[in-house]
Amino acid sequence: MKQIRDVSALMVIAAAALLVALPFASGERVLFPFHTGAIAPWSSSAPEWVKDEPKNLVMSDKHAIIHPDLVFTRSEFDAGRVPLWNPHQFAGLPHEANPLTRVFYPPNLIFALTGPLRGYGISLALHLFLAASFGYLFGRTIALSRPAALFGGLAFAFGGWMSVHAQHAYFVDTMVWLPLVLASVERILRDRPRWALMGLSVGIGMMFLAGFPQTAVINCYLALAWGLVGLARRELAVFRREGAEGLIDDSLRRGGALLVFALLGLALAAVQLGPTLDFKERVGHQDLSVADLQSNALAPLSLLHLVSPDVFGSPTDSYLTDVLEILALGDDAHHVTSNYSERSFFPGLLALVLALLAPFLRRDRVVLTLGLAAAAGIAIALGGPILHLTSRLPGLDFGSPMRFTQLAAFALPMLAATSLDRLLELARSGHPRLLSRSLIAAAVLLGPLLIAMIAAWVAPSWLNRHWTDFLLDQGIDERFGIVGASRKTLEAMASEPFRQLRFAGTATLVFGALATLFFAAVAHPRTGRRLALGIAFLATLGELAFFGVRFNPPVRAEGLYATPAPVLDALREAAGDGRFIRFGAGTTPWYFSPNAPMLLGLNDAQGFRAMAPRRYLDLMRTVEPNPYDFGLPALTDPTSLEAPQLDLLRIRAAISPAPIPGATWPLVHPATPETPADGYVYANPRPPIERVVLRHEVVVLPPDAVLAEMRSLRERGDRETLLRRVYLNELRPGMRSHYAAPTRPELPVIVEDRPGRLTIEVDTDSGGVLVLSEQWDPGWTAVVSPLETPAGSAVPRRVEVLPADHALIGVPVEPGRHRVELRFEPTSFRWGGLISGFVLVFLLLVPVLPFLRVRRSESGYLESPTRRG
């Protein structure tokens, strides 16, 4: 019977997940934040129906990062290759080493079966099912009844935090494994079943494979805190019962099991962690200072979103930034309206009230730990002294402190489940005092809101006039430069924020009324548990679904990245096999977003990466200085187009949303600058630089001196000297600083060119250094094989790949005819894959390993109330 009830709960969860997947089952609509036909350059040729498609532009990472990465990953796997190197971003860079690519995350096999676009909705449904199921498992592990555990699991899976991150899959996919980890820790503390040992390792490993390290690290700290509190509670009971000897023995076995299998979880993800940590040492985006973290902290006013998530507007509609500024909120205005996904972690109004009641209804280790986790997450997100302390902990000095709201996103629904469990237990006897108090509280809190909403719907014009007068009293006309506007114009401007406030207030009123009905049902002796439970599910899941569906409306799949755009054809022709660069200070991700070109067969010289190689960034900054720690902004100075570094990187075209004044490069699209177009393409007029060249003049300088020399040549406009020499940091044994000038053409020939692998044949009389306009990385290896030699007289030899011209690939070659095979095979990937493989095999053997058998007498030291059905 118990198993049947658990299966029933899982069937309810599965039904909810299927409802999420249903709109995407046919493939006609996809989980995408906006149609590409709504943004340039596709918008100029988009069909009329695109204008009516939903838009959620704050979720642009799906367009700019996630989808291009996924398409490249799938194309490489389909070609039978592991996607280790991506030649389409910057001058090429490690692909798998960037955790956001999630190359080895097992559930991503969905995309191999469905395709990227159709797979987004299916993948989300799967992960919501896992989140709710693991949440249910955790609830049962901490002794909640099945209805309460189901409530907590569903509230967590469909909560505000998960909804606003649905488009950014790496957040959701990392977060869903947290309740499995905590449930495994809890069961190991109690009786150490084998499934819990495996669950702990698998949960931790999957979090780090899922794509967002900061979320995984924060989750691991919560699991550590949960384990330490539970272990301390257990060992205190052991000491009282068995003394010091039993304490030491149990601590070693129990704590050792937790530590070993947690480390095995990290080792399971070594195939990802190894390359990531290796690459992190060379990237330009480093750990942040406390001041930088504080600048990204959550504004205190944002906590209003726990009650009403759209009180300051929604990105699917429009923000109320202007109103917030009018109300003199200063910097808070920006923090409240920006990073919508970071501040929207509400669990539903009823769930929030239940979570706040938890300490008064159940005082134990579970409520204490969850309550502290929620409070700590919100406190760190708000910044202040606690942020100074946590930033000193390993792994917590990067990213945004606002992401600590994820702790509250999990803890609040689980706290609500503990309160629901207790209230359902008390509902049998009825509580008239609770009924009267809940009605009084509702009258006090919801009464004024009810009156305001009635007025807002009955007399909107009258209220809007008074709202406009209030804004004028605050100086709206002067602040936004609309002095002298007519009264009708001012009222029209004020009507949009008024409409949004009315909408948010009405939604809060409706769900507040449902919350009141819940407490009335609990308190009334005749209604019973079932009515109260039904209202709890209706109120919370209804509110969460109401928000989630509005925030993630599906868009039509037709024409995504496929709408004809003349500027793309012109750019493709002008760039050829080289790279392009953007121009214009106003070039934002909405115009031909960085990374998106890899979908269109174009190589992007600027890219958009939090893990961008420092050497490449330094080289590009000799073109035009910029303050960015990662990625590169669009060029803004026409003289930068003459910088010789552009030639080193095979930049053959520039694209701009508007004509470039004073450009020396010829315009190839459209015919004249005066012609309206979907974009403007300029071609590099200089002779194209080959993908690989053989250079004979070697200059050895330290890295900083190389950049200084290049900067000097750029300022002098001495392109010939730069392209004649090769700059190295040191000479390897057998190399020379000057090779004899060639007496005949010595043109290297590329016979194979694919991501992460190039084969070049070169015939030279004097030798030299092969220079490829591809990013240097220590993961590159080169094997030089002599050609046209007597059999057995020469064998292939490994040659060290050198950083040439500061950031590119250099390979020394001797006189003669040679074949040079370059492969990107980082040692960290090989070792990481080997470690992950061994750990996976070990975990599969855990059910049959005899030394992991548990003695039944070990249980009973941790408080474990009888679980109710």
mmCIF file of N, CA, C and O in Angstrom, residues 767-841:
data_model
loop_
_atom_site.group_PDB
_atom_site.id
_atom_site.type_symbol
_atom_site.label_atom_id
_atom_site.label_comp_id
_atom_site.label_asym_id
_atom_site.label_seq_id
_atom_site.Cartn_x
_atom_site.Cartn_y
_atom_site.Cartn_z
ATOM 1 N N GLY A 767 63.655 26.184 -43.538
ATOM 2 C CA GLY A 767 62.940 26.040 -42.277
ATOM 3 C C GLY A 767 62.331 27.355 -41.832
ATOM 4 O O GLY A 767 62.500 28.401 -42.465
ATOM 5 N N GLY A 768 61.616 27.325 -40.744
ATOM 6 C CA GLY A 768 60.991 28.534 -40.223
ATOM 7 C C GLY A 768 59.968 28.197 -39.162
ATOM 8 O O GLY A 768 60.011 27.115 -38.545
ATOM 9 N N VAL A 769 59.036 29.097 -38.966
ATOM 10 C CA VAL A 769 57.972 28.906 -37.977
ATOM 11 C C VAL A 769 56.629 29.024 -38.682
ATOM 12 O O VAL A 769 56.324 30.059 -39.282
ATOM 13 N N LEU A 770 55.852 27.955 -38.627
ATOM 14 C CA LEU A 770 54.482 28.003 -39.127
ATOM 15 C C LEU A 770 53.619 28.781 -38.140
ATOM 16 O O LEU A 770 53.632 28.500 -36.948
ATOM 17 N N VAL A 771 52.896 29.756 -38.644
ATOM 18 C CA VAL A 771 52.011 30.556 -37.798
ATOM 19 C C VAL A 771 50.585 30.385 -38.295
ATOM 20 O O VAL A 771 50.294 30.650 -39.466
ATOM 21 N N LEU A 772 49.703 29.915 -37.395
ATOM 22 C CA LEU A 772 48.284 29.733 -37.710
ATOM 23 C C LEU A 772 47.476 30.795 -36.979
ATOM 24 O O LEU A 772 47.726 31.080 -35.808
ATOM 25 N N SER A 773 46.527 31.345 -37.684
ATOM 26 C CA SER A 773 45.654 32.333 -37.028
ATOM 27 C C SER A 773 44.569 31.605 -36.253
ATOM 28 O O SER A 773 43.371 31.755 -36.485
ATOM 29 N N GLU A 774 45.015 30.791 -35.325
ATOM 30 C CA GLU A 774 44.146 30.027 -34.429
ATOM 31 C C GLU A 774 44.670 30.236 -33.018
ATOM 32 O O GLU A 774 45.868 30.397 -32.808
ATOM 33 N N GLN A 775 43.772 30.260 -32.066
ATOM 34 C CA GLN A 775 44.147 30.522 -30.679
ATOM 35 C C GLN A 775 45.139 29.489 -30.135
ATOM 36 O O GLN A 775 44.917 28.281 -30.254
ATOM 37 N N TRP A 776 46.214 29.983 -29.513
ATOM 38 C CA TRP A 776 47.143 29.068 -28.853
ATOM 39 C C TRP A 776 46.551 28.603 -27.526
ATOM 40 O O TRP A 776 45.906 29.357 -26.801
ATOM 41 N N ASP A 777 46.785 27.332 -27.224
ATOM 42 C CA ASP A 777 46.384 26.756 -25.953
ATOM 43 C C ASP A 777 47.330 25.596 -25.692
ATOM 44 O O ASP A 777 47.726 24.892 -26.636
ATOM 45 N N PRO A 778 47.725 25.371 -24.435
ATOM 46 C CA PRO A 778 48.646 24.265 -24.163
ATOM 47 C C PRO A 778 48.073 22.895 -24.509
ATOM 48 O O PRO A 778 48.820 21.911 -24.546
ATOM 49 N N GLY A 779 46.775 22.819 -24.767
ATOM 50 C CA GLY A 779 46.198 21.549 -25.170
ATOM 51 C C GLY A 779 46.522 21.149 -26.595
ATOM 52 O O GLY A 779 46.292 20.001 -26.991
ATOM 53 N N TRP A 780 47.055 22.085 -27.386
ATOM 54 C CA TRP A 780 47.428 21.749 -28.764
ATOM 55 C C TRP A 780 48.718 20.933 -28.778
ATOM 56 O O TRP A 780 49.679 21.243 -28.078
ATOM 57 N N THR A 781 48.731 19.892 -29.584
ATOM 58 C CA THR A 781 49.945 19.090 -29.799
ATOM 59 C C THR A 781 50.242 19.050 -31.291
ATOM 60 O O THR A 781 49.324 19.122 -32.127
ATOM 61 N N ALA A 782 51.525 18.937 -31.637
ATOM 62 C CA ALA A 782 51.934 18.906 -33.045
ATOM 63 C C ALA A 782 52.866 17.722 -33.269
ATOM 64 O O ALA A 782 53.787 17.492 -32.481
ATOM 65 N N VAL A 783 52.617 16.993 -34.332
ATOM 66 C CA VAL A 783 53.488 15.896 -34.762
ATOM 67 C C VAL A 783 53.956 16.214 -36.174
ATOM 68 O O VAL A 783 53.134 16.420 -37.078
ATOM 69 N N VAL A 784 55.280 16.278 -36.361
ATOM 70 C CA VAL A 784 55.876 16.602 -37.651
ATOM 71 C C VAL A 784 56.416 15.317 -38.268
ATOM 72 O O VAL A 784 57.244 14.628 -37.660
ATOM 73 N N SER A 785 55.937 14.995 -39.474
ATOM 74 C CA SER A 785 56.365 13.782 -40.178
ATOM 75 C C SER A 785 57.083 14.170 -41.457
ATOM 76 O O SER A 785 56.500 14.849 -42.318
ATOM 77 N N PRO A 786 58.357 13.781 -41.625
ATOM 78 C CA PRO A 786 59.066 14.057 -42.886
ATOM 79 C C PRO A 786 58.421 13.308 -44.042
ATOM 80 O O PRO A 786 57.960 12.172 -43.898
ATOM 81 N N LEU A 787 58.373 13.940 -45.209
ATOM 82 C CA LEU A 787 57.851 13.330 -46.416
ATOM 83 C C LEU A 787 58.976 13.116 -47.424
ATOM 84 O O LEU A 787 60.000 13.798 -47.388
ATOM 85 N N GLU A 788 58.797 12.162 -48.299
ATOM 86 C CA GLU A 788 59.761 11.865 -49.360
ATOM 87 C C GLU A 788 61.134 11.548 -48.793
ATOM 88 O O GLU A 788 62.171 12.089 -49.207
ATOM 89 N N THR A 789 61.192 10.675 -47.797
ATOM 90 C CA THR A 789 62.450 10.203 -47.228
ATOM 91 C C THR A 789 62.510 8.694 -47.356
ATOM 92 O O THR A 789 61.475 8.030 -47.443
ATOM 93 N N PRO A 790 63.729 8.108 -47.393
ATOM 94 C CA PRO A 790 63.826 6.652 -47.472
ATOM 95 C C PRO A 790 63.105 6.011 -46.292
ATOM 96 O O PRO A 790 63.086 6.542 -45.182
ATOM 97 N N ALA A 791 62.502 4.874 -46.545
ATOM 98 C CA ALA A 791 61.742 4.183 -45.500
ATOM 99 C C ALA A 791 62.622 3.912 -44.295
ATOM 100 O O ALA A 791 63.733 3.387 -44.422
ATOM 101 N N GLY A 792 62.135 4.301 -43.125
ATOM 102 C CA GLY A 792 62.838 4.042 -41.884
ATOM 103 C C GLY A 792 63.921 5.045 -41.550
ATOM 104 O O GLY A 792 64.533 4.959 -40.480
ATOM 105 N N SER A 793 64.188 5.999 -42.454
ATOM 106 C CA SER A 793 65.258 6.953 -42.166
ATOM 107 C C SER A 793 64.809 8.072 -41.255
ATOM 108 O O SER A 793 65.638 8.765 -40.651
ATOM 109 N N ALA A 794 63.516 8.297 -41.170
ATOM 110 C CA ALA A 794 63.007 9.357 -40.301
ATOM 111 C C ALA A 794 61.657 8.928 -39.754
ATOM 112 O O ALA A 794 60.890 8.232 -40.420
ATOM 113 N N VAL A 795 61.366 9.326 -38.559
ATOM 114 C CA VAL A 795 60.105 8.971 -37.917
ATOM 115 C C VAL A 795 59.411 10.250 -37.469
ATOM 116 O O VAL A 795 60.055 11.283 -37.258
ATOM 117 N N PRO A 796 58.090 10.191 -37.349
ATOM 118 C CA PRO A 796 57.372 11.369 -36.846
ATOM 119 C C PRO A 796 57.879 11.760 -35.459
ATOM 120 O O PRO A 796 58.206 10.899 -34.641
ATOM 121 N N ARG A 797 57.933 13.040 -35.204
ATOM 122 C CA ARG A 797 58.384 13.508 -33.898
ATOM 123 C C ARG A 797 57.421 14.574 -33.386
ATOM 124 O O ARG A 797 56.864 15.359 -34.151
ATOM 125 N N ARG A 798 57.244 14.567 -32.078
ATOM 126 C CA ARG A 798 56.371 15.545 -31.438
ATOM 127 C C ARG A 798 57.128 16.856 -31.261
ATOM 128 O O ARG A 798 58.268 16.868 -30.795
ATOM 129 N N VAL A 799 56.503 17.949 -31.628
ATOM 130 C CA VAL A 799 57.113 19.281 -31.544
ATOM 131 C C VAL A 799 56.230 20.152 -30.661
ATOM 132 O O VAL A 799 54.994 20.105 -30.761
ATOM 133 N N GLU A 800 56.843 20.928 -29.795
ATOM 134 C CA GLU A 800 56.064 21.779 -28.893
ATOM 135 C C GLU A 800 55.404 22.914 -29.663
ATOM 136 O O GLU A 800 56.024 23.565 -30.517
ATOM 137 N N VAL A 801 54.135 23.135 -29.384
ATOM 138 C CA VAL A 801 53.383 24.228 -29.988
ATOM 139 C C VAL A 801 53.630 25.489 -29.168
ATOM 140 O O VAL A 801 53.429 25.495 -27.945
ATOM 141 N N LEU A 802 54.044 26.569 -29.824
ATOM 142 C CA LEU A 802 54.440 27.788 -29.123
ATOM 143 C C LEU A 802 53.404 28.885 -29.326
ATOM 144 O O LEU A 802 52.751 28.947 -30.380
ATOM 145 N N PRO A 803 53.263 29.792 -28.329
ATOM 146 C CA PRO A 803 52.430 30.979 -28.563
ATOM 147 C C PRO A 803 53.154 31.953 -29.481
ATOM 148 O O PRO A 803 54.211 32.489 -29.131
ATOM 149 N N ALA A 804 52.613 32.142 -30.660
ATOM 150 C CA ALA A 804 53.209 33.047 -31.640
ATOM 151 C C ALA A 804 52.389 34.322 -31.721
ATOM 152 O O ALA A 804 51.157 34.279 -31.657
ATOM 153 N N ASP A 805 53.082 35.455 -31.880
ATOM 154 C CA ASP A 805 52.387 36.748 -31.927
ATOM 155 C C ASP A 805 51.451 36.897 -30.735
ATOM 156 O O ASP A 805 50.314 37.364 -30.851
ATOM 157 N N HIS A 806 51.919 36.403 -29.609
ATOM 158 C CA HIS A 806 51.280 36.512 -28.294
ATOM 159 C C HIS A 806 50.127 35.545 -28.091
ATOM 160 O O HIS A 806 49.987 34.977 -27.006
ATOM 161 N N ALA A 807 49.264 35.321 -29.105
ATOM 162 C CA ALA A 807 48.055 34.540 -28.842
ATOM 163 C C ALA A 807 47.772 33.463 -29.876
ATOM 164 O O ALA A 807 46.832 32.697 -29.707
ATOM 165 N N LEU A 808 48.585 33.389 -30.933
ATOM 166 C CA LEU A 808 48.303 32.446 -32.003
ATOM 167 C C LEU A 808 49.212 31.224 -31.901
ATOM 168 O O LEU A 808 50.027 31.117 -31.003
ATOM 169 N N ILE A 809 49.067 30.291 -32.835
ATOM 170 C CA ILE A 809 49.795 29.034 -32.802
ATOM 171 C C ILE A 809 51.051 29.132 -33.659
ATOM 172 O O ILE A 809 50.992 29.582 -34.814
ATOM 173 N N GLY A 810 52.178 28.716 -33.078
ATOM 174 C CA GLY A 810 53.430 28.663 -33.820
ATOM 175 C C GLY A 810 54.049 27.271 -33.723
ATOM 176 O O GLY A 810 54.105 26.692 -32.633
ATOM 177 N N VAL A 811 54.505 26.734 -34.848
ATOM 178 C CA VAL A 811 55.129 25.411 -34.883
ATOM 179 C C VAL A 811 56.444 25.516 -35.655
ATOM 180 O O VAL A 811 56.431 25.842 -36.851
ATOM 181 N N PRO A 812 57.593 25.264 -35.015
ATOM 182 C CA PRO A 812 58.865 25.298 -35.747
ATOM 183 C C PRO A 812 58.998 24.090 -36.675
ATOM 184 O O PRO A 812 58.634 22.977 -36.306
ATOM 185 N N VAL A 813 59.502 24.334 -37.879
ATOM 186 C CA VAL A 813 59.743 23.244 -38.831
ATOM 187 C C VAL A 813 61.159 23.369 -39.382
ATOM 188 O O VAL A 813 61.691 24.469 -39.540
ATOM 189 N N GLU A 814 61.778 22.240 -39.690
ATOM 190 C CA GLU A 814 63.126 22.192 -40.233
ATOM 191 C C GLU A 814 63.065 22.180 -41.754
ATOM 192 O O GLU A 814 62.001 21.985 -42.352
ATOM 193 N N PRO A 815 64.204 22.364 -42.418
ATOM 194 C CA PRO A 815 64.205 22.304 -43.886
ATOM 195 C C PRO A 815 63.716 20.954 -44.380
ATOM 196 O O PRO A 815 63.913 19.917 -43.753
ATOM 197 N N GLY A 816 63.066 20.963 -45.520
ATOM 198 C CA GLY A 816 62.559 19.748 -46.109
ATOM 199 C C GLY A 816 61.047 19.801 -46.290
ATOM 200 O O GLY A 816 60.394 20.822 -46.030
ATOM 201 N N ARG A 817 60.498 18.693 -46.718
ATOM 202 C CA ARG A 817 59.054 18.586 -46.911
ATOM 203 C C ARG A 817 58.466 17.817 -45.753
ATOM 204 O O ARG A 817 58.913 16.706 -45.442
ATOM 205 N N HIS A 818 57.463 18.404 -45.090
ATOM 206 C CA HIS A 818 56.927 17.833 -43.865
ATOM 207 C C HIS A 818 55.407 17.873 -43.882
ATOM 208 O O HIS A 818 54.786 18.710 -44.545
ATOM 209 N N ARG A 819 54.861 16.978 -43.108
ATOM 210 C CA ARG A 819 53.431 17.026 -42.780
ATOM 211 C C ARG A 819 53.319 17.323 -41.298
ATOM 212 O O ARG A 819 53.887 16.611 -40.466
ATOM 213 N N VAL A 820 52.583 18.373 -40.965
ATOM 214 C CA VAL A 820 52.395 18.802 -39.574
ATOM 215 C C VAL A 820 50.949 18.512 -39.189
ATOM 216 O O VAL A 820 50.022 19.045 -39.809
ATOM 217 N N GLU A 821 50.780 17.659 -38.198
ATOM 218 C CA GLU A 821 49.442 17.321 -37.710
ATOM 219 C C GLU A 821 49.234 17.981 -36.348
ATOM 220 O O GLU A 821 49.943 17.688 -35.390
ATOM 221 N N LEU A 822 48.269 18.870 -36.294
ATOM 222 C CA LEU A 822 47.927 19.591 -35.064
ATOM 223 C C LEU A 822 46.620 19.044 -34.517
ATOM 224 O O LEU A 822 45.622 18.935 -35.251
ATOM 225 N N ARG A 823 46.627 18.712 -33.255
ATOM 226 C CA ARG A 823 45.417 18.225 -32.602
ATOM 227 C C ARG A 823 45.249 18.928 -31.257
ATOM 228 O O ARG A 823 46.238 19.185 -30.568
ATOM 229 N N PHE A 824 43.985 19.189 -30.944
ATOM 230 C CA PHE A 824 43.691 19.743 -29.614
ATOM 231 C C PHE A 824 43.287 18.591 -28.717
ATOM 232 O O PHE A 824 42.172 18.063 -28.808
ATOM 233 N N GLU A 825 44.206 18.166 -27.866
ATOM 234 C CA GLU A 825 43.989 17.035 -26.967
ATOM 235 C C GLU A 825 44.508 17.395 -25.581
ATOM 236 O O GLU A 825 45.596 16.974 -25.188
ATOM 237 N N PRO A 826 43.774 18.193 -24.819
ATOM 238 C CA PRO A 826 44.267 18.620 -23.498
ATOM 239 C C PRO A 826 44.432 17.441 -22.549
ATOM 240 O O PRO A 826 43.581 16.552 -22.479
ATOM 241 N N THR A 827 45.535 17.458 -21.831
ATOM 242 C CA THR A 827 45.803 16.399 -20.860
ATOM 243 C C THR A 827 44.724 16.344 -19.791
ATOM 244 O O THR A 827 44.337 15.267 -19.325
ATOM 245 N N SER A 828 44.219 17.511 -19.396
ATOM 246 C CA SER A 828 43.193 17.558 -18.346
ATOM 247 C C SER A 828 41.938 16.811 -18.768
ATOM 248 O O SER A 828 41.253 16.202 -17.945
ATOM 249 N N PHE A 829 41.615 16.820 -20.052
ATOM 250 C CA PHE A 829 40.433 16.093 -20.524
ATOM 251 C C PHE A 829 40.676 14.588 -20.472
ATOM 252 O O PHE A 829 39.806 13.817 -20.056
ATOM 253 N N ARG A 830 41.854 14.159 -20.888
ATOM 254 C CA ARG A 830 42.135 12.725 -20.876
ATOM 255 C C ARG A 830 42.122 12.170 -19.456
ATOM 256 O O ARG A 830 41.506 11.137 -19.183
ATOM 257 N N TRP A 831 42.810 12.859 -18.546
ATOM 258 C CA TRP A 831 42.830 12.387 -17.164
ATOM 259 C C TRP A 831 41.445 12.498 -16.520
ATOM 260 O O TRP A 831 41.022 11.623 -15.770
ATOM 261 N N GLY A 832 40.746 13.598 -16.808
ATOM 262 C CA GLY A 832 39.405 13.767 -16.252
ATOM 263 C C GLY A 832 38.458 12.687 -16.725
ATOM 264 O O GLY A 832 37.669 12.137 -15.942
ATOM 265 N N GLY A 833 38.515 12.367 -18.022
ATOM 266 C CA GLY A 833 37.666 11.307 -18.540
ATOM 267 C C GLY A 833 37.987 9.953 -17.930
ATOM 268 O O GLY A 833 37.084 9.155 -17.634
ATOM 269 N N LEU A 834 39.290 9.687 -17.712
ATOM 270 C CA LEU A 834 39.694 8.418 -17.109
ATOM 271 C C LEU A 834 39.178 8.312 -15.680
ATOM 272 O O LEU A 834 38.636 7.275 -15.271
ATOM 273 N N ILE A 835 39.312 9.393 -14.908
ATOM 274 C CA ILE A 835 38.840 9.388 -13.517
ATOM 275 C C ILE A 835 37.320 9.214 -13.468
ATOM 276 O O ILE A 835 36.796 8.413 -12.688
ATOM 277 N N SER A 836 36.613 9.962 -14.305
ATOM 278 C CA SER A 836 35.148 9.843 -14.325
ATOM 279 C C SER A 836 34.721 8.427 -14.671
ATOM 280 O O SER A 836 33.774 7.886 -14.087
ATOM 281 N N GLY A 837 35.409 7.798 -15.608
ATOM 282 C CA GLY A 837 35.066 6.438 -15.997
ATOM 283 C C GLY A 837 35.258 5.451 -14.864
ATOM 284 O O GLY A 837 34.388 4.599 -14.616
ATOM 285 N N PHE A 838 36.387 5.547 -14.146
ATOM 286 C CA PHE A 838 36.634 4.646 -13.029
ATOM 287 C C PHE A 838 35.588 4.830 -11.930
ATOM 288 O O PHE A 838 35.098 3.855 -11.345
ATOM 289 N N VAL A 839 35.253 6.084 -11.636
ATOM 290 C CA VAL A 839 34.275 6.349 -10.579
ATOM 291 C C VAL A 839 32.905 5.810 -10.977
ATOM 292 O O VAL A 839 32.181 5.237 -10.152
ATOM 293 N N LEU A 840 32.530 5.977 -12.227
ATOM 294 C CA LEU A 840 31.240 5.471 -12.687
ATOM 295 C C LEU A 840 31.160 3.953 -12.523
ATOM 296 O O LEU A 840 30.145 3.423 -12.041
ATOM 297 N N VAL A 841 32.218 3.271 -12.898
ATOM 298 C CA VAL A 841 32.237 1.817 -12.741
ATOM 299 C C VAL A 841 32.114 1.433 -11.271
ATOM 300 O O VAL A 841 31.366 0.523 -10.897
#
